[in-house]
Amino acid sequence: MADFEKIKGRKVIDLIQDLIKSKTLVKISITKNDFERLTVLLAIHVEKAGLIRFQIDPPEGLWVALRKLHQPTLRFEFLGRDRLPHRFDVPFEDSGDEGWLPGPEIIKRYQLRNDFRLTAPANAYATALINEAEFRMSLDNISLGGFFCHCPNSAKALLFKDQIIEKISLVLVLDGEYRVVFIDRAVVRRIEGRTRQRHFGIAFEFAQITAEAQKQLVQLVYGLQRKYLQMRQKEE
């Protein structure tokens, strides 16, 4: 699992103020519930004792869903300016002052390692032009540093270790959304034997990627990581 650091004290206030100023979209969900929406943070109030309250723009249906539950917890997730995923949980307090919530004591910032690999969703694939022929490869797992896939045997004679492949497209569906990430250049780092019928395994390392594609990749890996964490929590 990816490691995280705990943001505490004044840094929590600074981070929330930055979210307000930048109008960053934040995903809000109710833990152990299917409710999940996007929101923005509107204001923050810091009391003399250092306690924090912050105000959100409540998504439609949020308060109705919360009031049906016993002591529900709200989860907030967002990408910081460093493009790293952040998360914090707060209890719901029905004070009648809609939009205001108690501030978190800590915010977790996840340090996604380049080699932390996550299983790709079903039917995910990569396409690449190899010697002027387009090949579709089944995506097995992905990280911020590269990906592993199952490639049809018809491409085996055209590939070799340390080979540079340009213009690769990663295609998958996550959270019901169709996602495509374009990789300018990748390097073949490992070729394996038969991994599936009529397929062999091949590992690519990202060598060149635009800033926008890197942002999409971080969001993608974070989304997969979130699903992984949710599965772990269910198992526990």
PDB file of C-alpha atoms in Angstrom:
ATOM      1  CA  MET A   1       0.000   0.000   0.000  1.00  0.00           C
ATOM      2  CA  ALA A   2       1.191   3.537  -0.695  1.00  0.00           C
ATOM      3  CA  ASP A   3       2.636   5.377   2.322  1.00  0.00           C
ATOM      4  CA  PHE A   4       1.190   8.643   3.596  1.00  0.00           C
ATOM      5  CA  GLU A   5       2.305  11.483   5.800  1.00  0.00           C
ATOM      6  CA  LYS A   6       0.112  13.240   8.332  1.00  0.00           C
ATOM      7  CA  ILE A   7      -0.443  16.978   7.933  1.00  0.00           C
ATOM      8  CA  LYS A   8      -1.196  18.573  11.321  1.00  0.00           C
ATOM      9  CA  GLY A   9      -1.659  21.865  13.123  1.00  0.00           C
ATOM     10  CA  ARG A  10      -1.244  25.123  11.240  1.00  0.00           C
ATOM     11  CA  LYS A  11      -0.547  23.233   8.003  1.00  0.00           C
ATOM     12  CA  VAL A  12      -4.127  21.898   8.069  1.00  0.00           C
ATOM     13  CA  ILE A  13      -5.457  25.461   8.197  1.00  0.00           C
ATOM     14  CA  ASP A  14      -3.098  26.591   5.427  1.00  0.00           C
ATOM     15  CA  LEU A  15      -4.136  23.686   3.202  1.00  0.00           C
ATOM     16  CA  ILE A  16      -7.870  24.296   3.690  1.00  0.00           C
ATOM     17  CA  GLN A  17      -7.375  28.021   2.999  1.00  0.00           C
ATOM     18  CA  ASP A  18      -5.560  27.104  -0.215  1.00  0.00           C
ATOM     19  CA  LEU A  19      -8.452  24.831  -1.268  1.00  0.00           C
ATOM     20  CA  ILE A  20     -10.853  27.726  -0.702  1.00  0.00           C
ATOM     21  CA  LYS A  21      -8.702  30.235  -2.600  1.00  0.00           C
ATOM     22  CA  SER A  22      -8.060  27.925  -5.564  1.00  0.00           C
ATOM     23  CA  LYS A  23     -11.675  26.669  -5.641  1.00  0.00           C
ATOM     24  CA  THR A  24     -10.328  23.142  -5.932  1.00  0.00           C
ATOM     25  CA  LEU A  25     -12.914  20.478  -6.662  1.00  0.00           C
ATOM     26  CA  VAL A  26     -13.074  18.082  -3.730  1.00  0.00           C
ATOM     27  CA  LYS A  27     -14.757  14.708  -3.751  1.00  0.00           C
ATOM     28  CA  ILE A  28     -17.082  14.261  -0.790  1.00  0.00           C
ATOM     29  CA  SER A  29     -18.475  10.881   0.202  1.00  0.00           C
ATOM     30  CA  ILE A  30     -20.180   9.240   3.152  1.00  0.00           C
ATOM     31  CA  THR A  31     -18.105   6.372   4.510  1.00  0.00           C
ATOM     32  CA  LYS A  32     -19.754   2.948   4.256  1.00  0.00           C
ATOM     33  CA  ASN A  33     -22.340   4.476   1.932  1.00  0.00           C
ATOM     34  CA  ASP A  34     -22.758   4.878  -1.823  1.00  0.00           C
ATOM     35  CA  PHE A  35     -23.187   8.670  -1.699  1.00  0.00           C
ATOM     36  CA  GLU A  36     -20.366  10.397  -3.633  1.00  0.00           C
ATOM     37  CA  ARG A  37     -20.329  13.909  -5.124  1.00  0.00           C
ATOM     38  CA  LEU A  38     -18.041  16.861  -5.911  1.00  0.00           C
ATOM     39  CA  THR A  39     -17.993  20.059  -3.898  1.00  0.00           C
ATOM     40  CA  VAL A  40     -15.876  23.126  -3.117  1.00  0.00           C
ATOM     41  CA  LEU A  41     -14.863  24.600   0.222  1.00  0.00           C
ATOM     42  CA  LEU A  42     -16.239  28.108   0.801  1.00  0.00           C
ATOM     43  CA  ALA A  43     -14.903  29.397   4.117  1.00  0.00           C
ATOM     44  CA  ILE A  44     -12.962  28.519   7.262  1.00  0.00           C
ATOM     45  CA  HIS A  45     -13.325  29.705  10.844  1.00  0.00           C
ATOM     46  CA  VAL A  46     -10.553  29.227  13.401  1.00  0.00           C
ATOM     47  CA  GLU A  47     -11.539  29.557  17.052  1.00  0.00           C
ATOM     48  CA  LYS A  48      -9.198  30.850  19.762  1.00  0.00           C
ATOM     49  CA  ALA A  49      -8.605  27.325  21.039  1.00  0.00           C
ATOM     50  CA  GLY A  50      -7.354  26.382  17.599  1.00  0.00           C
ATOM     51  CA  LEU A  51     -10.455  24.399  16.688  1.00  0.00           C
ATOM     52  CA  ILE A  52     -11.479  24.635  13.047  1.00  0.00           C
ATOM     53  CA  ARG A  53     -14.802  24.737  11.283  1.00  0.00           C
ATOM     54  CA  PHE A  54     -15.114  24.936   7.523  1.00  0.00           C
ATOM     55  CA  GLN A  55     -17.991  25.507   5.149  1.00  0.00           C
ATOM     56  CA  ILE A  56     -18.772  23.570   1.976  1.00  0.00           C
ATOM     57  CA  ASP A  57     -21.157  24.106  -0.894  1.00  0.00           C
ATOM     58  CA  PRO A  58     -23.441  21.150  -0.058  1.00  0.00           C
ATOM     59  CA  PRO A  59     -24.170  18.892  -3.045  1.00  0.00           C
ATOM     60  CA  GLU A  60     -27.822  18.107  -3.683  1.00  0.00           C
ATOM     61  CA  GLY A  61     -29.081  15.309  -1.453  1.00  0.00           C
ATOM     62  CA  LEU A  62     -26.158  15.364   0.999  1.00  0.00           C
ATOM     63  CA  TRP A  63     -27.993  16.527   4.122  1.00  0.00           C
ATOM     64  CA  VAL A  64     -30.959  14.246   3.429  1.00  0.00           C
ATOM     65  CA  ALA A  65     -28.624  11.259   3.103  1.00  0.00           C
ATOM     66  CA  LEU A  66     -26.701  12.182   6.270  1.00  0.00           C
ATOM     67  CA  ARG A  67     -29.778  12.637   8.457  1.00  0.00           C
ATOM     68  CA  LYS A  68     -30.914   9.116   7.664  1.00  0.00           C
ATOM     69  CA  LEU A  69     -27.742   7.670   9.223  1.00  0.00           C
ATOM     70  CA  HIS A  70     -26.540   7.234  12.795  1.00  0.00           C
ATOM     71  CA  GLN A  71     -23.335   9.192  13.485  1.00  0.00           C
ATOM     72  CA  PRO A  72     -22.148   9.258   9.847  1.00  0.00           C
ATOM     73  CA  THR A  73     -18.641  10.254   8.795  1.00  0.00           C
ATOM     74  CA  LEU A  74     -17.799  12.389   5.778  1.00  0.00           C
ATOM     75  CA  ARG A  75     -14.688  11.735   3.688  1.00  0.00           C
ATOM     76  CA  PHE A  76     -12.981  14.405   1.590  1.00  0.00           C
ATOM     77  CA  GLU A  77     -10.468  13.585  -1.159  1.00  0.00           C
ATOM     78  CA  PHE A  78      -8.563  15.896  -3.486  1.00  0.00           C
ATOM     79  CA  LEU A  79      -5.329  16.389  -5.401  1.00  0.00           C
ATOM     80  CA  GLY A  80      -3.072  19.035  -3.883  1.00  0.00           C
ATOM     81  CA  ARG A  81      -0.889  21.490  -5.771  1.00  0.00           C
ATOM     82  CA  ASP A  82       1.837  18.839  -5.602  1.00  0.00           C
ATOM     83  CA  ARG A  83      -0.516  16.524  -7.573  1.00  0.00           C
ATOM     84  CA  LEU A  84      -0.503  14.073  -4.683  1.00  0.00           C
ATOM     85  CA  PRO A  85      -3.764  12.636  -3.329  1.00  0.00           C
ATOM     86  CA  HIS A  86      -4.997  13.921   0.045  1.00  0.00           C
ATOM     87  CA  ARG A  87      -7.745  12.584   2.293  1.00  0.00           C
ATOM     88  CA  PHE A  88      -9.425  13.500   5.570  1.00  0.00           C
ATOM     89  CA  ASP A  89     -12.515  12.378   7.491  1.00  0.00           C
ATOM     90  CA  VAL A  90     -14.819  14.440   9.712  1.00  0.00           C
ATOM     91  CA  PRO A  91     -17.933  13.505  11.714  1.00  0.00           C
ATOM     92  CA  PHE A  92     -21.268  14.993  10.670  1.00  0.00           C
ATOM     93  CA  GLU A  93     -22.739  17.327  13.272  1.00  0.00           C
ATOM     94  CA  ASP A  94     -26.287  18.404  12.474  1.00  0.00           C
ATOM     95  CA  SER A  95     -26.142  21.902  13.933  1.00  0.00           C
ATOM     96  CA  GLY A  96     -28.818  23.229  11.613  1.00  0.00           C
ATOM     97  CA  ASP A  97     -26.246  25.593  10.112  1.00  0.00           C
ATOM     98  CA  GLU A  98     -26.004  23.874   6.752  1.00  0.00           C
ATOM     99  CA  GLY A  99     -22.620  23.821   5.104  1.00  0.00           C
ATOM    100  CA  TRP A 100     -20.466  24.096   8.240  1.00  0.00           C
ATOM    101  CA  LEU A 101     -18.513  21.095   9.504  1.00  0.00           C
ATOM    102  CA  PRO A 102     -15.849  20.437  12.141  1.00  0.00           C
ATOM    103  CA  GLY A 103     -12.335  20.648  10.737  1.00  0.00           C
ATOM    104  CA  PRO A 104      -9.999  17.647  10.621  1.00  0.00           C
ATOM    105  CA  GLU A 105      -7.186  17.154  13.108  1.00  0.00           C
ATOM    106  CA  ILE A 106      -5.041  15.589  10.395  1.00  0.00           C
ATOM    107  CA  ILE A 107      -5.004  15.392   6.593  1.00  0.00           C
ATOM    108  CA  LYS A 108      -3.310  12.378   5.011  1.00  0.00           C
ATOM    109  CA  ARG A 109      -1.094  13.035   2.009  1.00  0.00           C
ATOM    110  CA  TYR A 110      -0.374   9.854   0.086  1.00  0.00           C
ATOM    111  CA  GLN A 111       3.112   9.399  -1.308  1.00  0.00           C
ATOM    112  CA  LEU A 112       2.511   7.414  -4.468  1.00  0.00           C
ATOM    113  CA  ARG A 113       5.720   5.599  -5.337  1.00  0.00           C
ATOM    114  CA  ASN A 114       6.549   5.180  -9.009  1.00  0.00           C
ATOM    115  CA  ASP A 115       6.844   1.417  -8.537  1.00  0.00           C
ATOM    116  CA  PHE A 116       3.588   0.959  -6.601  1.00  0.00           C
ATOM    117  CA  ARG A 117       1.565  -1.140  -9.021  1.00  0.00           C
ATOM    118  CA  LEU A 118      -2.197  -1.450  -9.083  1.00  0.00           C
ATOM    119  CA  THR A 119      -4.325  -3.958 -10.953  1.00  0.00           C
ATOM    120  CA  ALA A 120      -5.985  -2.441 -14.005  1.00  0.00           C
ATOM    121  CA  PRO A 121      -9.787  -2.662 -14.400  1.00  0.00           C
ATOM    122  CA  ALA A 122     -11.274  -5.394 -16.565  1.00  0.00           C
ATOM    123  CA  ASN A 123     -11.045  -4.771 -20.327  1.00  0.00           C
ATOM    124  CA  ALA A 124      -8.355  -2.090 -19.936  1.00  0.00           C
ATOM    125  CA  TYR A 125      -5.859  -2.061 -22.772  1.00  0.00           C
ATOM    126  CA  ALA A 126      -2.948  -0.232 -24.381  1.00  0.00           C
ATOM    127  CA  THR A 127      -2.435   0.429 -28.078  1.00  0.00           C
ATOM    128  CA  ALA A 128       0.949   1.034 -29.689  1.00  0.00           C
ATOM    129  CA  LEU A 129       2.362   1.398 -33.170  1.00  0.00           C
ATOM    130  CA  ILE A 130       5.205  -1.095 -33.561  1.00  0.00           C
ATOM    131  CA  ASN A 131       7.015  -1.152 -36.924  1.00  0.00           C
ATOM    132  CA  GLU A 132       4.036   0.653 -38.497  1.00  0.00           C
ATOM    133  CA  ALA A 133       1.605  -2.003 -37.251  1.00  0.00           C
ATOM    134  CA  GLU A 134      -0.887  -1.189 -34.481  1.00  0.00           C
ATOM    135  CA  PHE A 135      -1.104  -3.704 -31.642  1.00  0.00           C
ATOM    136  CA  ARG A 136      -3.680  -3.843 -28.858  1.00  0.00           C
ATOM    137  CA  MET A 137      -2.323  -5.169 -25.563  1.00  0.00           C
ATOM    138  CA  SER A 138      -4.370  -6.170 -22.519  1.00  0.00           C
ATOM    139  CA  LEU A 139      -3.401  -3.960 -19.569  1.00  0.00           C
ATOM    140  CA  ASP A 140      -2.578  -5.987 -16.441  1.00  0.00           C
ATOM    141  CA  ASN A 141      -1.275  -3.438 -13.937  1.00  0.00           C
ATOM    142  CA  ILE A 142      -0.131   0.171 -13.880  1.00  0.00           C
ATOM    143  CA  SER A 143       1.923   2.545 -11.738  1.00  0.00           C
ATOM    144  CA  LEU A 144       3.241   6.091 -11.994  1.00  0.00           C
ATOM    145  CA  GLY A 145       6.408   4.666 -13.506  1.00  0.00           C
ATOM    146  CA  GLY A 146       5.088   2.252 -16.104  1.00  0.00           C
ATOM    147  CA  PHE A 147       2.744  -0.643 -16.858  1.00  0.00           C
ATOM    148  CA  PHE A 148       2.657  -4.372 -17.571  1.00  0.00           C
ATOM    149  CA  CYS A 149       0.494  -5.894 -20.273  1.00  0.00           C
ATOM    150  CA  HIS A 150      -0.241  -9.064 -22.229  1.00  0.00           C
ATOM    151  CA  CYS A 151       0.808  -8.619 -25.849  1.00  0.00           C
ATOM    152  CA  PRO A 152      -0.302 -10.798 -28.803  1.00  0.00           C
ATOM    153  CA  ASN A 153       2.335 -13.273 -30.021  1.00  0.00           C
ATOM    154  CA  SER A 154       2.252 -11.668 -33.467  1.00  0.00           C
ATOM    155  CA  ALA A 155       4.260  -8.736 -32.028  1.00  0.00           C
ATOM    156  CA  LYS A 156       6.926 -10.793 -30.244  1.00  0.00           C
ATOM    157  CA  ALA A 157       9.448 -10.797 -33.083  1.00  0.00           C
ATOM    158  CA  LEU A 158       9.199  -6.989 -33.274  1.00  0.00           C
ATOM    159  CA  LEU A 159      10.007  -6.251 -29.628  1.00  0.00           C
ATOM    160  CA  PHE A 160      13.238  -6.394 -27.633  1.00  0.00           C
ATOM    161  CA  LYS A 161      14.588  -5.203 -24.275  1.00  0.00           C
ATOM    162  CA  ASP A 162      15.405  -1.459 -24.025  1.00  0.00           C
ATOM    163  CA  GLN A 163      13.429  -0.758 -27.192  1.00  0.00           C
ATOM    164  CA  ILE A 164      11.791   2.690 -27.343  1.00  0.00           C
ATOM    165  CA  ILE A 165       8.124   2.726 -28.335  1.00  0.00           C
ATOM    166  CA  GLU A 166       6.453   6.045 -29.115  1.00  0.00           C
ATOM    167  CA  LYS A 167       2.830   7.182 -28.924  1.00  0.00           C
ATOM    168  CA  ILE A 168       1.195   4.634 -26.624  1.00  0.00           C
ATOM    169  CA  SER A 169      -2.446   5.055 -25.566  1.00  0.00           C
ATOM    170  CA  LEU A 170      -3.715   3.636 -22.263  1.00  0.00           C
ATOM    171  CA  VAL A 171      -7.475   3.059 -22.356  1.00  0.00           C
ATOM    172  CA  LEU A 172      -9.679   2.012 -19.433  1.00  0.00           C
ATOM    173  CA  VAL A 173     -12.944   2.652 -17.638  1.00  0.00           C
ATOM    174  CA  LEU A 174     -12.802   3.863 -14.019  1.00  0.00           C
ATOM    175  CA  ASP A 175     -15.822   4.887 -11.918  1.00  0.00           C
ATOM    176  CA  GLY A 176     -17.983   4.541 -15.029  1.00  0.00           C
ATOM    177  CA  GLU A 177     -15.853   7.036 -16.981  1.00  0.00           C
ATOM    178  CA  TYR A 178     -13.907   6.296 -20.155  1.00  0.00           C
ATOM    179  CA  ARG A 179     -10.272   7.331 -19.617  1.00  0.00           C
ATOM    180  CA  VAL A 180      -7.448   7.675 -22.149  1.00  0.00           C
ATOM    181  CA  VAL A 181      -3.881   8.650 -21.242  1.00  0.00           C
ATOM    182  CA  PHE A 182      -1.426   9.343 -24.078  1.00  0.00           C
ATOM    183  CA  ILE A 183       2.210   8.406 -23.427  1.00  0.00           C
ATOM    184  CA  ASP A 184       4.751  10.085 -25.717  1.00  0.00           C
ATOM    185  CA  ARG A 185       7.477   7.512 -25.214  1.00  0.00           C
ATOM    186  CA  ALA A 186       8.000   4.287 -23.241  1.00  0.00           C
ATOM    187  CA  VAL A 187      10.896   1.819 -22.957  1.00  0.00           C
ATOM    188  CA  VAL A 188      10.596  -1.973 -22.985  1.00  0.00           C
ATOM    189  CA  ARG A 189      12.120  -3.077 -19.674  1.00  0.00           C
ATOM    190  CA  ARG A 190      11.160  -6.749 -19.499  1.00  0.00           C
ATOM    191  CA  ILE A 191       9.743  -9.417 -21.792  1.00  0.00           C
ATOM    192  CA  GLU A 192       8.236 -12.558 -20.295  1.00  0.00           C
ATOM    193  CA  GLY A 193       7.065 -15.865 -21.720  1.00  0.00           C
ATOM    194  CA  ARG A 194       3.485 -16.978 -22.196  1.00  0.00           C
ATOM    195  CA  THR A 195       1.184 -15.156 -19.784  1.00  0.00           C
ATOM    196  CA  ARG A 196      -2.120 -15.871 -21.541  1.00  0.00           C
ATOM    197  CA  GLN A 197      -3.173 -17.979 -24.477  1.00  0.00           C
ATOM    198  CA  ARG A 198      -1.459 -16.566 -27.594  1.00  0.00           C
ATOM    199  CA  HIS A 199       0.007 -13.718 -25.510  1.00  0.00           C
ATOM    200  CA  PHE A 200       3.319 -12.929 -23.802  1.00  0.00           C
ATOM    201  CA  GLY A 201       4.092 -10.475 -21.003  1.00  0.00           C
ATOM    202  CA  ILE A 202       5.847  -7.166 -21.490  1.00  0.00           C
ATOM    203  CA  ALA A 203       6.754  -4.407 -19.036  1.00  0.00           C
ATOM    204  CA  PHE A 204       7.079  -0.771 -20.133  1.00  0.00           C
ATOM    205  CA  GLU A 205       8.652   2.149 -18.293  1.00  0.00           C
ATOM    206  CA  PHE A 206       7.426   5.679 -19.019  1.00  0.00           C
ATOM    207  CA  ALA A 207      10.245   7.682 -20.630  1.00  0.00           C
ATOM    208  CA  GLN A 208       8.469  10.831 -21.825  1.00  0.00           C
ATOM    209  CA  ILE A 209       5.066  12.185 -20.865  1.00  0.00           C
ATOM    210  CA  THR A 210       3.472  15.633 -20.993  1.00  0.00           C
ATOM    211  CA  ALA A 211       2.506  17.528 -17.839  1.00  0.00           C
ATOM    212  CA  GLU A 212      -1.193  17.130 -18.672  1.00  0.00           C
ATOM    213  CA  ALA A 213      -0.832  13.383 -19.250  1.00  0.00           C
ATOM    214  CA  GLN A 214       1.127  13.099 -15.983  1.00  0.00           C
ATOM    215  CA  LYS A 215      -1.754  14.803 -14.184  1.00  0.00           C
ATOM    216  CA  GLN A 216      -4.228  12.368 -15.773  1.00  0.00           C
ATOM    217  CA  LEU A 217      -1.982   9.458 -14.802  1.00  0.00           C
ATOM    218  CA  VAL A 218      -1.827  10.571 -11.155  1.00  0.00           C
ATOM    219  CA  GLN A 219      -5.629  10.895 -11.042  1.00  0.00           C
ATOM    220  CA  LEU A 220      -5.970   7.474 -12.632  1.00  0.00           C
ATOM    221  CA  VAL A 221      -3.560   5.727 -10.267  1.00  0.00           C
ATOM    222  CA  TYR A 222      -5.163   7.493  -7.300  1.00  0.00           C
ATOM    223  CA  GLY A 223      -8.608   6.308  -8.410  1.00  0.00           C
ATOM    224  CA  LEU A 224      -7.341   2.729  -8.645  1.00  0.00           C
ATOM    225  CA  GLN A 225      -5.649   3.086  -5.274  1.00  0.00           C
ATOM    226  CA  ARG A 226      -8.906   4.301  -3.723  1.00  0.00           C
ATOM    227  CA  LYS A 227     -10.712   1.222  -5.023  1.00  0.00           C
ATOM    228  CA  TYR A 228      -7.915  -0.947  -3.663  1.00  0.00           C
ATOM    229  CA  LEU A 229      -8.225   0.668  -0.223  1.00  0.00           C
ATOM    230  CA  GLN A 230     -12.002   0.233  -0.268  1.00  0.00           C
ATOM    231  CA  MET A 231     -11.588  -3.464  -1.022  1.00  0.00           C
ATOM    232  CA  ARG A 232      -9.063  -3.810   1.810  1.00  0.00           C
ATOM    233  CA  GLN A 233     -11.463  -2.122   4.230  1.00  0.00           C
ATOM    234  CA  LYS A 234     -14.266  -4.529   3.242  1.00  0.00           C
ATOM    235  CA  GLU A 235     -11.967  -7.488   3.789  1.00  0.00           C
ATOM    236  CA  GLU A 236     -11.088  -6.204   7.245  1.00  0.00           C
TER     237      GLU A 236
END
